[in-house]
Coordinates of C-alpha atoms in Angstrom, one line a residue:
M1 CA 0.0 0.0 0.0
L2 CA 1.4 3.4 -1.0
I3 CA 1.1 5.9 1.8
P4 CA 2.6 9.4 1.1
E5 CA 5.0 10.7 3.7
E6 CA 3.7 14.2 3.5
K7 CA 0.3 15.6 4.3
L8 CA -2.4 13.9 2.2
N9 CA -4.5 15.6 -0.4
R10 CA -8.3 15.1 -0.5
E11 CA -8.1 12.4 -3.2
E12 CA -5.5 10.5 -1.2
I13 CA -7.6 10.8 1.9
V14 CA -10.7 9.4 0.2
R15 CA -8.6 6.5 -1.3
L16 CA -7.2 5.6 2.1
L17 CA -10.6 5.9 3.8
A18 CA -12.0 3.3 1.4
T19 CA -9.4 0.7 2.7
D20 CA -11.0 -2.7 3.5
V21 CA -10.7 -3.1 7.3
Y22 CA -10.1 -6.8 6.9
S23 CA -7.2 -6.5 4.5
Q24 CA -3.4 -6.3 4.8
D25 CA -3.7 -2.7 3.7
F26 CA -5.6 -1.9 6.8
Y27 CA -2.8 -3.1 9.0
D28 CA -0.3 -1.2 6.9
L29 CA -2.3 1.9 7.4
L30 CA -2.4 1.5 11.2
A31 CA 1.3 0.8 11.2
A32 CA 2.1 4.0 9.2
S33 CA -0.1 6.0 11.6
E34 CA 1.6 4.6 14.6
R35 CA 5.0 5.3 13.2
Y36 CA 4.1 8.9 12.9
A37 CA 2.7 9.0 16.4
R38 CA 5.8 7.4 18.0
R39 CA 8.1 9.8 16.1
T40 CA 6.1 12.9 17.0
F41 CA 4.3 12.7 20.4
G42 CA 6.6 11.0 22.9
R43 CA 4.0 10.9 25.7
G44 CA 0.3 10.2 26.5
Y45 CA -2.4 12.5 27.7
V46 CA -5.6 12.2 29.6
F47 CA -8.1 15.0 29.0
C48 CA -10.9 15.3 31.5
Q49 CA -14.3 16.8 30.6
V50 CA -17.0 17.9 33.0
G51 CA -20.5 18.5 31.7
L52 CA -22.0 21.4 33.5
D53 CA -25.7 21.5 32.4
S54 CA -28.5 19.3 31.2
N55 CA -31.1 21.3 29.4
P56 CA -33.1 21.1 26.1
C57 CA -30.6 22.7 23.8
P58 CA -31.7 24.9 20.8
G59 CA -28.8 23.5 18.8
N60 CA -31.2 20.5 18.4
C61 CA -28.6 18.0 17.2
S62 CA -30.4 14.9 16.0
F63 CA -27.7 12.7 17.7
C64 CA -27.6 14.5 21.0
S65 CA -29.4 13.4 24.2
M66 CA -30.0 17.0 25.1
A67 CA -31.6 18.2 21.8
K68 CA -34.7 20.3 22.4
D69 CA -36.9 18.1 20.2
H70 CA -36.1 14.9 22.0
F71 CA -34.5 15.6 25.4
V72 CA -33.8 12.2 26.9
V73 CA -31.4 12.8 29.8
E74 CA -32.9 11.6 33.1
K75 CA -33.0 15.0 34.6
R76 CA -32.4 18.7 34.0
F77 CA -29.8 20.8 35.9
T78 CA -27.4 23.7 35.7
R79 CA -24.3 23.8 37.8
T80 CA -23.4 27.1 39.5
A81 CA -19.8 28.2 39.5
E82 CA -19.4 26.9 43.0
E83 CA -20.9 23.5 42.1
A84 CA -18.7 23.4 39.0
V85 CA -15.6 23.9 41.1
A86 CA -16.7 21.1 43.4
E87 CA -17.2 18.7 40.5
V88 CA -13.9 19.6 39.0
K89 CA -12.1 19.0 42.2
K90 CA -13.6 15.5 42.4
A91 CA -12.7 14.7 38.8
I92 CA -9.1 15.9 38.3
T93 CA -6.0 14.0 39.3
P94 CA -2.3 14.7 38.7
Q95 CA -2.6 12.5 35.5
V96 CA -4.9 15.1 33.8
S97 CA -3.2 17.5 31.5
D98 CA -6.3 19.3 30.1
L99 CA -9.6 20.1 31.8
F100 CA -12.7 20.7 29.6
L101 CA -15.8 22.5 30.7
M102 CA -18.8 21.5 28.5
T103 CA -22.1 23.3 28.3
T104 CA -25.2 23.3 26.1
E105 CA -26.2 26.4 24.2
C106 CA -28.5 27.2 27.2
Y107 CA -25.8 28.1 29.7
D108 CA -25.7 31.9 30.4
R109 CA -22.6 33.4 28.9
T110 CA -21.8 35.8 31.6
A111 CA -22.2 33.1 34.2
F112 CA -20.0 30.8 32.2
L113 CA -17.2 33.4 32.4
Q114 CA -17.4 33.3 36.1
V115 CA -17.3 29.5 36.0
V116 CA -14.1 29.6 33.9
K117 CA -12.5 32.1 36.2
K118 CA -13.3 30.2 39.4
V119 CA -12.3 26.8 38.0
R120 CA -9.0 28.3 36.7
A121 CA -8.2 29.4 40.2
V122 CA -8.3 25.9 41.6
L123 CA -6.4 24.1 38.8
P124 CA -2.6 23.5 38.9
P125 CA -0.8 26.2 36.8
Q126 CA 0.4 23.7 34.2
M127 CA -3.1 22.3 33.5
R128 CA -4.8 23.6 30.4
L129 CA -8.4 24.8 30.7
V130 CA -10.5 24.2 27.6
V131 CA -14.1 25.4 26.9
N132 CA -16.6 23.3 25.0
T133 CA -19.6 25.6 24.7
G134 CA -21.9 27.3 22.2
D135 CA -20.9 29.6 19.4
F136 CA -19.5 33.0 20.3
D137 CA -17.9 36.1 18.7
G138 CA -14.4 37.5 19.0
T139 CA -15.2 39.7 21.9
Y140 CA -16.4 36.8 24.0
A141 CA -13.5 34.7 22.9
K142 CA -11.2 37.3 24.4
K143 CA -13.2 37.3 27.6
L144 CA -12.8 33.6 27.8
R145 CA -9.1 33.9 27.5
E146 CA -9.0 36.7 30.1
S147 CA -11.0 34.5 32.5
G148 CA -8.4 31.8 32.2
A149 CA -9.3 29.6 29.3
T150 CA -6.3 28.4 27.2
G151 CA -8.3 26.6 24.5
A152 CA -11.6 25.7 22.9
Y153 CA -13.1 22.6 21.5
H154 CA -15.1 23.6 18.5
I155 CA -15.9 22.0 15.2
V156 CA -18.1 22.0 12.1
R157 CA -20.0 18.7 12.5
L158 CA -20.7 16.3 9.7
R159 CA -23.9 17.5 8.0
E160 CA -24.0 20.6 10.2
G161 CA -27.2 22.5 9.4
K162 CA -29.0 19.4 8.3
D163 CA -28.6 17.1 11.3
T164 CA -28.4 20.2 13.6
D165 CA -30.2 23.6 13.7
I166 CA -26.8 25.4 13.6
P167 CA -25.6 26.8 10.2
S168 CA -22.1 25.7 9.3
E169 CA -21.3 29.4 8.7
T170 CA -22.0 30.1 12.4
R171 CA -19.5 27.4 13.5
E172 CA -16.9 28.7 11.1
K173 CA -17.2 32.3 12.5
T174 CA -16.6 30.8 16.0
L175 CA -13.5 29.0 14.7
R176 CA -12.2 32.3 13.4
A177 CA -12.9 34.0 16.8
I178 CA -11.0 31.3 18.6
A179 CA -8.0 31.8 16.4
E180 CA -8.1 35.6 16.6
A181 CA -8.2 35.4 20.4
G182 CA -5.2 33.2 20.6
L183 CA -7.0 30.2 22.1
D184 CA -5.7 26.7 21.2
L185 CA -8.2 24.9 19.0
Y186 CA -9.1 21.3 19.7
Y187 CA -10.7 19.7 16.6
C188 CA -12.5 16.5 15.8
V189 CA -14.2 14.9 12.8
E190 CA -17.6 13.9 14.3
P191 CA -20.1 12.4 14.8
I192 CA -19.3 9.7 12.2
G193 CA -22.1 7.3 11.3
K194 CA -22.8 4.7 8.7
E195 CA -24.6 7.3 6.5
H196 CA -21.6 9.5 6.1
T197 CA -19.6 9.1 2.8
Y198 CA -15.8 9.0 2.7
E199 CA -16.0 12.3 0.7
E200 CA -17.8 14.0 3.6
I201 CA -15.4 12.7 6.1
A202 CA -12.5 13.8 3.9
D203 CA -13.8 17.3 3.7
E204 CA -13.7 17.7 7.5
I205 CA -10.2 16.1 7.6
V206 CA -9.1 18.7 5.0
R207 CA -10.7 21.5 7.2
A208 CA -8.6 20.3 10.1
Q209 CA -5.5 20.4 7.8
T210 CA -6.3 24.0 7.0
L211 CA -6.8 25.0 10.6
Q212 CA -3.3 23.4 11.4
V213 CA -4.6 21.9 14.6
K214 CA -2.2 20.5 17.3
Y215 CA -5.0 18.5 19.0
M216 CA -6.9 16.2 16.7
A217 CA -9.6 13.6 17.2
V218 CA -12.2 11.4 15.5
M219 CA -15.5 10.3 17.1
R220 CA -18.2 7.9 16.1
R221 CA -21.9 8.7 16.6
V222 CA -23.6 6.7 19.3
G223 CA -27.2 5.7 18.7
V224 CA -28.6 7.2 21.9
R225 CA -31.9 5.8 22.9
G226 CA -34.8 8.2 22.1
T227 CA -32.8 10.4 19.7
R228 CA -33.6 10.9 16.0
K229 CA -30.4 9.0 15.2
E230 CA -31.1 6.1 17.5
N231 CA -31.4 3.5 14.7
A232 CA -29.1 5.2 12.1
G233 CA -26.3 2.6 12.6
E234 CA -23.0 2.9 14.3
I235 CA -19.6 2.3 12.5
T236 CA -17.4 -0.5 13.8
S237 CA -14.4 -0.2 16.0
R238 CA -12.2 -1.2 13.0
E239 CA -13.8 1.5 10.9
L240 CA -13.1 4.1 13.6
A241 CA -9.5 3.0 13.9
K242 CA -9.1 3.3 10.2
I243 CA -10.5 6.8 10.1
A244 CA -8.3 7.8 13.0
A245 CA -5.2 6.5 11.2
V246 CA -6.1 8.4 8.0
S247 CA -6.8 11.6 10.0
M248 CA -3.4 11.2 11.8
L249 CA -1.5 10.9 8.5
A250 CA -3.5 13.7 6.8
V251 CA -3.5 16.3 9.6
R252 CA -0.3 15.3 11.3
P253 CA -1.1 17.0 14.7
S254 CA 1.9 18.0 16.7
L255 CA 0.7 17.1 20.2
S256 CA -2.0 14.5 20.3
M257 CA -4.5 12.3 18.5
N258 CA -7.7 11.0 20.1
V259 CA -10.3 8.4 19.3
H260 CA -13.7 8.7 20.9
E261 CA -15.4 7.2 22.7
V262 CA -12.5 5.2 24.2
N263 CA -11.8 2.4 21.7
P264 CA -9.0 -0.2 22.3
A265 CA -8.8 -1.1 18.6
G266 CA -8.1 2.5 17.8
M267 CA -5.0 2.4 20.0
L268 CA -3.2 0.4 17.2
A269 CA -3.2 3.6 15.1
G270 CA -0.9 5.3 17.7
I271 CA -3.6 7.1 19.7
N272 CA -1.9 8.9 22.6
Q273 CA -4.8 10.8 24.2
L274 CA -8.1 9.7 25.7
Y275 CA -11.0 11.5 27.4
A276 CA -12.3 10.9 30.9
E277 CA -15.9 12.2 31.2
Y278 CA -17.9 13.3 34.2
G279 CA -21.2 15.1 34.6
V280 CA -23.6 15.0 31.6
N281 CA -22.6 13.5 28.2
P282 CA -24.4 14.1 24.9
R283 CA -24.0 10.4 24.1
D284 CA -25.7 9.3 27.4
C285 CA -29.1 9.4 29.0
A286 CA -27.6 9.3 32.5
A287 CA -27.1 12.6 34.3
E288 CA -23.8 11.4 35.6
T289 CA -21.9 9.7 32.7
S290 CA -19.0 8.5 34.9
K291 CA -21.5 6.0 36.3
N292 CA -22.5 4.8 32.9
R293 CA -20.7 5.4 29.5
G294 CA -17.9 7.6 30.7
Y295 CA -14.4 6.3 31.3
S296 CA -12.5 7.5 34.4
V297 CA -9.1 9.1 34.5
R298 CA -7.6 5.9 35.9
E299 CA -9.1 3.8 33.1
C300 CA -7.8 6.1 30.4
A301 CA -4.4 6.3 32.0
A302 CA -4.2 2.5 32.3
L303 CA -5.2 2.0 28.6
L304 CA -2.5 4.5 27.5
A305 CA 0.1 2.8 29.6
E306 CA -0.9 -0.6 28.3
N307 CA -0.2 0.7 24.8
G308 CA 3.2 2.1 25.7
W309 CA 2.5 5.7 26.4
E310 CA 3.8 7.4 29.5
V311 CA 1.1 9.7 30.8
S312 CA 2.2 13.2 31.5
C313 CA 0.4 16.3 32.8
N314 CA 2.9 18.7 31.2

């Protein structure tokens, strides 16, 4: 199998995405991805995300447990700044390098700035603080940074504006605001389901190339009970591992590559970063995902160590 040594173009990405997951080429692809990872990363990372509110979200994503048209989480709640700090203190350990605060579109923006500020005050100075929240403009992005955020998780989802009520242009404006504010961008191709073509997936991989992301990920869609995508079909672990490998080779992130949810098969592609999740989770009906779908920090660190990555919080 011919795999270019430099960043892949769209045609090459589509070709590699079409690789048969039961062929020798599949294993060659995983090996090439892992070679890049071992040469580049040098260490493993555990990112920890805490979901702060459970409310019917106007983003209305057809795959999300908190969409306003099919809210299926077992209860509604909004954590105050003090409650958020308490949750963060319970979740983080010295193994965590990056702490993520996730909200729906419902969370009050002014209140969220206070959450960011108060959480930053209790984190170790070396720990990065990342926001995963609704869309915002350049002024708000600067306020997030002034409040202590170091980065933002933000993406243009697959079929944005069709499977969601958010225009892709709105997402793109937020991506520009993040860059202009000097926040690190955490990017992901998601949520990948059986209905998505390799051409669609390639387009989002190319976007990540253009954005020159240091933190890259791929995520498969979960058929959450009660959502509009419940029966749409999930891709296999092998398929997710393949997409992770192609994304690694195409984007060539400088610090980390993640596969989500945690997927042992994907580790063969050289994955060096995993997410521990606490609080609410868009792929879960439970109000506390750590008691259901979410992996703990300890479980993530153990899987990284099993695959030869020394976990570091630096």
